[in-house]
Amino acid sequence: MGIITSLVKLAVAYPETLLSLVSFVVLFFYSGIRRSRVPRNWPLLGMFPSVLTQIHRFYEWCVDLIPIVGSTFLFKGPWFSGMDILITIDPANINHIFNANFVNYPKGAQFLEIFDILGDGIFNADSDSWKSQRKAVHSLMSEPRFRRFVDVFDVCTKIY
């Protein structure tokens, strides 16, 4: 009972806050009624509310978005979070990022801090270190013994 009276006092003291909250809720549900499958870019919140409404089926939702938004899509996060993410499934873009111009896309210190558990391996390497590790991995994967191992591993996974 105390919570309800507190909310009533808050609404009386700050009616503009209540009005803005009600307006936001109405607009949010109105946008849901139209059933636009493309995430709406809200002021301040970005596309984050769309993610929250689809969190129970997030991966399926992402797959459903691809035919609608195209093969490359900029997801805008809340403005204060710096969470803008470029999503692409275009093979030309992926080749550009991972092969042709890898040097132009450094992972940065924050990535290294988050994925510190991976050590200094190929997944955390940048620039010249990445090139040398990629050559070593490529030569290993082109080895006939490695290819036989992959075939054996594939058979074992099908058995178990």
mmCIF file of C-alpha atoms in Angstrom:
data_model
loop_
_atom_site.group_PDB
_atom_site.id
_atom_site.type_symbol
_atom_site.label_atom_id
_atom_site.label_comp_id
_atom_site.label_asym_id
_atom_site.label_seq_id
_atom_site.Cartn_x
_atom_site.Cartn_y
_atom_site.Cartn_z
ATOM 1 C CA MET A 1 0.000 0.000 0.000
ATOM 2 C CA GLY A 2 2.911 2.339 0.743
ATOM 3 C CA ILE A 3 4.260 1.978 -2.791
ATOM 4 C CA ILE A 4 0.983 3.083 -4.367
ATOM 5 C CA THR A 5 0.761 6.188 -2.197
ATOM 6 C CA SER A 6 4.390 7.000 -2.983
ATOM 7 C CA LEU A 7 3.678 6.731 -6.712
ATOM 8 C CA VAL A 8 0.599 8.953 -6.386
ATOM 9 C CA LYS A 9 2.618 11.572 -4.481
ATOM 10 C CA LEU A 10 5.348 11.386 -7.138
ATOM 11 C CA ALA A 11 2.783 11.828 -9.934
ATOM 12 C CA VAL A 12 1.248 14.845 -8.199
ATOM 13 C CA ALA A 13 4.629 16.427 -7.457
ATOM 14 C CA TYR A 14 6.105 15.796 -10.926
ATOM 15 C CA PRO A 15 3.274 15.520 -13.489
ATOM 16 C CA GLU A 16 5.642 16.081 -16.434
ATOM 17 C CA THR A 17 7.577 12.944 -15.487
ATOM 18 C CA LEU A 18 4.378 10.914 -15.377
ATOM 19 C CA LEU A 19 3.218 12.391 -18.690
ATOM 20 C CA SER A 20 6.517 11.584 -20.401
ATOM 21 C CA LEU A 21 6.518 8.044 -19.011
ATOM 22 C CA VAL A 22 2.937 7.427 -20.162
ATOM 23 C CA SER A 23 3.756 8.906 -23.590
ATOM 24 C CA PHE A 24 6.768 6.644 -23.929
ATOM 25 C CA VAL A 25 4.766 3.537 -22.999
ATOM 26 C CA VAL A 26 1.954 4.445 -25.426
ATOM 27 C CA LEU A 27 4.410 5.085 -28.253
ATOM 28 C CA PHE A 28 6.262 1.880 -27.489
ATOM 29 C CA PHE A 29 3.108 -0.223 -27.669
ATOM 30 C CA TYR A 30 1.825 1.702 -30.689
ATOM 31 C CA SER A 31 5.007 0.893 -32.553
ATOM 32 C CA GLY A 32 4.514 -2.759 -31.601
ATOM 33 C CA ILE A 33 1.002 -2.743 -33.039
ATOM 34 C CA ARG A 34 2.295 -1.733 -36.454
ATOM 35 C CA ARG A 35 4.540 -4.810 -36.316
ATOM 36 C CA SER A 36 7.416 -3.212 -38.115
ATOM 37 C CA ARG A 37 10.078 -5.879 -38.079
ATOM 38 C CA VAL A 38 12.918 -3.376 -38.450
ATOM 39 C CA PRO A 39 14.176 -2.168 -35.067
ATOM 40 C CA ARG A 40 13.179 1.425 -34.335
ATOM 41 C CA ASN A 41 15.986 3.830 -33.459
ATOM 42 C CA TRP A 42 14.614 5.608 -30.365
ATOM 43 C CA PRO A 43 16.137 8.876 -29.175
ATOM 44 C CA LEU A 44 18.547 8.213 -26.297
ATOM 45 C CA LEU A 45 17.714 4.490 -26.188
ATOM 46 C CA GLY A 46 18.720 3.549 -29.721
ATOM 47 C CA MET A 47 17.479 0.134 -30.833
ATOM 48 C CA PHE A 48 17.891 -1.392 -27.387
ATOM 49 C CA PRO A 49 14.111 -1.617 -26.623
ATOM 50 C CA SER A 50 13.682 -3.785 -29.740
ATOM 51 C CA VAL A 51 16.369 -6.131 -28.445
ATOM 52 C CA LEU A 52 14.625 -6.356 -25.076
ATOM 53 C CA THR A 53 11.308 -7.289 -26.690
ATOM 54 C CA GLN A 54 13.005 -10.079 -28.656
ATOM 55 C CA ILE A 55 15.480 -11.269 -26.020
ATOM 56 C CA HIS A 56 13.726 -14.638 -25.665
ATOM 57 C CA ARG A 57 14.448 -15.413 -29.342
ATOM 58 C CA PHE A 58 17.352 -13.097 -30.045
ATOM 59 C CA TYR A 59 19.261 -15.255 -32.557
ATOM 60 C CA GLU A 60 16.156 -16.183 -34.535
ATOM 61 C CA TRP A 61 15.195 -12.497 -34.595
ATOM 62 C CA CYS A 62 18.611 -11.575 -36.019
ATOM 63 C CA VAL A 63 18.213 -14.192 -38.747
ATOM 64 C CA ASP A 64 14.710 -12.892 -39.529
ATOM 65 C CA LEU A 65 16.065 -9.332 -39.877
ATOM 66 C CA ILE A 66 18.665 -10.173 -42.531
ATOM 67 C CA PRO A 67 16.260 -10.366 -45.521
ATOM 68 C CA ILE A 68 14.541 -7.165 -44.368
ATOM 69 C CA VAL A 69 17.515 -4.893 -43.626
ATOM 70 C CA GLY A 70 19.999 -6.348 -46.102
ATOM 71 C CA SER A 71 23.333 -8.040 -45.640
ATOM 72 C CA THR A 72 24.888 -5.156 -43.671
ATOM 73 C CA PHE A 73 23.139 -3.387 -40.805
ATOM 74 C CA LEU A 74 24.168 -0.764 -38.243
ATOM 75 C CA PHE A 75 22.696 -1.514 -34.819
ATOM 76 C CA LYS A 76 22.478 1.676 -32.761
ATOM 77 C CA GLY A 77 22.764 1.165 -29.025
ATOM 78 C CA PRO A 78 21.882 3.690 -26.337
ATOM 79 C CA TRP A 79 23.734 6.956 -26.983
ATOM 80 C CA PHE A 80 25.506 6.900 -23.619
ATOM 81 C CA SER A 81 26.825 3.355 -24.012
ATOM 82 C CA GLY A 82 28.909 3.611 -27.191
ATOM 83 C CA MET A 83 27.359 0.313 -28.238
ATOM 84 C CA ASP A 84 26.937 0.839 -31.995
ATOM 85 C CA ILE A 85 27.552 -2.463 -33.772
ATOM 86 C CA LEU A 86 27.996 -3.070 -37.496
ATOM 87 C CA ILE A 87 26.529 -6.447 -38.436
ATOM 88 C CA THR A 88 27.369 -7.970 -41.816
ATOM 89 C CA ILE A 89 26.963 -11.290 -43.580
ATOM 90 C CA ASP A 90 28.150 -10.039 -46.968
ATOM 91 C CA PRO A 91 31.076 -12.261 -48.057
ATOM 92 C CA ALA A 92 32.814 -9.321 -49.767
ATOM 93 C CA ASN A 93 32.709 -7.282 -46.541
ATOM 94 C CA ILE A 94 33.933 -10.216 -44.470
ATOM 95 C CA ASN A 95 36.802 -10.823 -46.903
ATOM 96 C CA HIS A 96 37.679 -7.126 -46.761
ATOM 97 C CA ILE A 97 37.735 -7.106 -42.949
ATOM 98 C CA PHE A 98 39.482 -10.432 -42.298
ATOM 99 C CA ASN A 99 41.806 -10.790 -45.296
ATOM 100 C CA ALA A 100 42.331 -7.803 -47.567
ATOM 101 C CA ASN A 101 42.511 -4.951 -45.028
ATOM 102 C CA PHE A 102 42.880 -6.612 -41.640
ATOM 103 C CA VAL A 103 45.395 -3.953 -40.567
ATOM 104 C CA ASN A 104 42.683 -1.263 -40.796
ATOM 105 C CA TYR A 105 40.532 -3.017 -38.165
ATOM 106 C CA PRO A 106 42.594 -3.343 -34.960
ATOM 107 C CA LYS A 107 40.967 -5.036 -32.000
ATOM 108 C CA GLY A 108 42.231 -2.497 -29.494
ATOM 109 C CA ALA A 109 43.087 -2.563 -25.804
ATOM 110 C CA GLN A 110 39.510 -3.069 -24.608
ATOM 111 C CA PHE A 111 39.134 -6.228 -26.727
ATOM 112 C CA LEU A 112 42.418 -7.590 -25.375
ATOM 113 C CA GLU A 113 41.283 -6.895 -21.827
ATOM 114 C CA ILE A 114 37.934 -8.634 -22.308
ATOM 115 C CA PHE A 115 39.398 -11.676 -24.070
ATOM 116 C CA ASP A 116 42.576 -11.900 -21.997
ATOM 117 C CA ILE A 117 41.914 -15.610 -21.444
ATOM 118 C CA LEU A 118 42.764 -16.244 -25.118
ATOM 119 C CA GLY A 119 46.327 -15.068 -24.503
ATOM 120 C CA ASP A 120 48.488 -13.832 -27.366
ATOM 121 C CA GLY A 121 47.109 -16.297 -29.904
ATOM 122 C CA ILE A 122 45.670 -15.617 -33.326
ATOM 123 C CA PHE A 123 42.305 -14.536 -31.901
ATOM 124 C CA ASN A 124 43.855 -11.614 -29.997
ATOM 125 C CA ALA A 125 46.698 -10.768 -32.368
ATOM 126 C CA ASP A 126 46.862 -7.636 -34.513
ATOM 127 C CA SER A 127 48.942 -6.540 -37.485
ATOM 128 C CA ASP A 128 52.292 -8.335 -38.016
ATOM 129 C CA SER A 129 51.752 -10.804 -35.183
ATOM 130 C CA TRP A 130 48.435 -11.808 -36.734
ATOM 131 C CA LYS A 131 50.012 -12.218 -40.184
ATOM 132 C CA SER A 132 52.733 -14.549 -38.906
ATOM 133 C CA GLN A 133 50.278 -16.599 -36.836
ATOM 134 C CA ARG A 134 47.864 -16.803 -39.765
ATOM 135 C CA LYS A 135 50.637 -18.148 -42.016
ATOM 136 C CA ALA A 136 51.518 -20.793 -39.424
ATOM 137 C CA VAL A 137 47.889 -21.875 -39.015
ATOM 138 C CA HIS A 138 47.345 -21.875 -42.781
ATOM 139 C CA SER A 139 50.362 -24.121 -43.362
ATOM 140 C CA LEU A 140 49.140 -26.456 -40.605
ATOM 141 C CA MET A 141 45.640 -26.685 -42.066
ATOM 142 C CA SER A 142 46.934 -27.440 -45.558
ATOM 143 C CA GLU A 143 48.959 -30.378 -44.202
ATOM 144 C CA PRO A 144 47.532 -33.772 -45.356
ATOM 145 C CA ARG A 145 47.878 -35.254 -41.841
ATOM 146 C CA PHE A 146 45.734 -32.465 -40.431
ATOM 147 C CA ARG A 147 43.062 -33.062 -43.067
ATOM 148 C CA ARG A 148 42.984 -36.771 -42.146
ATOM 149 C CA PHE A 149 42.637 -35.779 -38.492
ATOM 150 C CA VAL A 150 39.653 -33.598 -39.377
ATOM 151 C CA ASP A 151 38.032 -36.523 -41.206
ATOM 152 C CA VAL A 152 38.591 -38.822 -38.207
ATOM 153 C CA PHE A 153 37.259 -36.158 -35.860
ATOM 154 C CA ASP A 154 34.167 -35.761 -38.050
ATOM 155 C CA VAL A 155 33.496 -39.514 -37.954
ATOM 156 C CA CYS A 156 33.945 -39.606 -34.165
ATOM 157 C CA THR A 157 31.507 -36.758 -33.635
ATOM 158 C CA LYS A 158 28.887 -38.554 -35.712
ATOM 159 C CA ILE A 159 29.331 -41.754 -33.691
ATOM 160 C CA TYR A 160 29.042 -40.098 -30.302
#
